[in-house]
Amino acid sequence: FYVPTWDWHGSWGNAEVYYRAHRYISTFYPYWNASGGADHVWAIARDAAACDTPWGSLREELRTSIILSNWGGVTGLSGRIQERCFRPSWDVVVPGTLTDSVVRLSPFWLGEAEQTAQHATRTTQLFFSGALCWKTSTIARTARELQRKCERSYSEPGFLSRYSFGLRYEIFTRFRQVAGFRLHASDFPPSLPPRRERRSLDAEILTSKFCLCPSGTGWGMRVYHVMVLGCVPVLTQHDGEHPPVAQAFEPELLDWSSFAVVVRRDEIARLPQILEATDIDAKRAELRRVWHRIIWRGGLDEPRRSKLPM
């Protein structure tokens, strides 16, 4: 049984809508109590999915049910084991919805020869754009300010105390000067190109071979965005203690290691060497085979809706 709820609270909001839905169906219908909720499916839109947050917990209400969510971490956003969260082989990670304006730019609509020609124009080895540390709105103007911000972000208690597992900042400080790497930190303006030289996010992705896809405040759209635009995702979503964050339809439908570069926490120091050793043609071939699996057909305009492979 699918429980149709709509979470209007957004990213981390109050869990009340799910609590109310649970109370309703367990009171007025016989199906929940017949199975203890084990045959009920919920879609949880929050960044933290079913993990508890300061706004509430769904541990008891959804303890037995199947969760469809965008967050595949067995921990909460703090990087620590919390109530409920994602359960591999029981819950399912589903992708967010890309807009038609992004999907229409995909090189995978082209013929194979045209795709090869498009990939030949990609000159950036690794691209990233985004904030490095929480709070993302707090701007650092110097390297020392950035260091203090990130140290505080990672050490203070709270449900976001390990933003991105600390890996965005580590990768940025280690590799920002590596040839071919374009790492743009929105909370550190000195890392950004001069305004007259800045390009759109789509243009940056379309001219990049690999695109860094770390975790943040839970799930994000970055990995799906770069996949559709033909950039091989580099997944750095591992806290070093627990299993890496599961990706959409993994492992039931998609083998992400076949079209993405999965980097464990203890491999970060070798990131440039890992990318150099990657058979990018093989990754692109597999990406071309599966890219449409992470697109919601209903979000597309015609003729792309009808042309999207089944």
PDB file of N, CA and C in Angstrom, residues 8-9 13-22 55 58:
ATOM      1  N   TRP A   8       5.006  19.448   2.884  1.00  0.00           N
ATOM      2  CA  TRP A   8       5.125  20.868   2.533  1.00  0.00           C
ATOM      3  C   TRP A   8       6.177  21.586   3.361  1.00  0.00           C
ATOM      4  N   HIS A   9       6.745  20.924   4.358  1.00  0.00           N
ATOM      5  CA  HIS A   9       7.728  21.569   5.224  1.00  0.00           C
ATOM      6  C   HIS A   9       9.106  21.657   4.578  1.00  0.00           C
ATOM      7  N   GLY A  13      11.886  19.784   7.550  1.00  0.00           N
ATOM      8  CA  GLY A  13      10.765  20.257   8.342  1.00  0.00           C
ATOM      9  C   GLY A  13      10.144  19.258   9.296  1.00  0.00           C
ATOM     10  N   ASN A  14       9.160  19.756   9.988  1.00  0.00           N
ATOM     11  CA  ASN A  14       8.400  18.986  10.958  1.00  0.00           C
ATOM     12  C   ASN A  14       7.861  17.706  10.322  1.00  0.00           C
ATOM     13  N   ALA A  15       7.969  16.618  11.045  1.00  0.00           N
ATOM     14  CA  ALA A  15       7.513  15.320  10.528  1.00  0.00           C
ATOM     15  C   ALA A  15       6.015  15.095  10.737  1.00  0.00           C
ATOM     16  N   GLU A  16       5.297  16.136  11.115  1.00  0.00           N
ATOM     17  CA  GLU A  16       3.889  15.993  11.505  1.00  0.00           C
ATOM     18  C   GLU A  16       3.024  15.388  10.400  1.00  0.00           C
ATOM     19  N   VAL A  17       3.291  15.739   9.131  1.00  0.00           N
ATOM     20  CA  VAL A  17       2.433  15.234   8.057  1.00  0.00           C
ATOM     21  C   VAL A  17       2.462  13.708   7.995  1.00  0.00           C
ATOM     22  N   TYR A  18       3.624  13.112   8.234  1.00  0.00           N
ATOM     23  CA  TYR A  18       3.735  11.655   8.225  1.00  0.00           C
ATOM     24  C   TYR A  18       3.094  11.053   9.476  1.00  0.00           C
ATOM     25  N   TYR A  19       3.279  11.724  10.590  1.00  0.00           N
ATOM     26  CA  TYR A  19       2.677  11.263  11.834  1.00  0.00           C
ATOM     27  C   TYR A  19       1.157  11.238  11.714  1.00  0.00           C
ATOM     28  N   ARG A  20       0.579  12.309  11.159  1.00  0.00           N
ATOM     29  CA  ARG A  20      -0.868  12.381  11.004  1.00  0.00           C
ATOM     30  C   ARG A  20      -1.380  11.312  10.040  1.00  0.00           C
ATOM     31  N   ALA A  21      -0.653  11.111   8.937  1.00  0.00           N
ATOM     32  CA  ALA A  21      -1.064  10.092   7.967  1.00  0.00           C
ATOM     33  C   ALA A  21      -1.047   8.706   8.614  1.00  0.00           C
ATOM     34  N   HIS A  22      -0.001   8.444   9.395  1.00  0.00           N
ATOM     35  CA  HIS A  22       0.093   7.163  10.081  1.00  0.00           C
ATOM     36  C   HIS A  22      -1.075   6.961  11.044  1.00  0.00           C
ATOM     37  N   TRP A  55      13.234  18.438  14.548  1.00  0.00           N
ATOM     38  CA  TRP A  55      11.808  18.701  14.379  1.00  0.00           C
ATOM     39  C   TRP A  55      10.949  17.458  14.577  1.00  0.00           C
ATOM     40  N   LEU A  58      10.396   9.741  13.330  1.00  0.00           N
ATOM     41  CA  LEU A  58       9.385   8.819  12.805  1.00  0.00           C
ATOM     42  C   LEU A  58       9.768   7.371  13.129  1.00  0.00           C
TER      43      LEU A  58
END
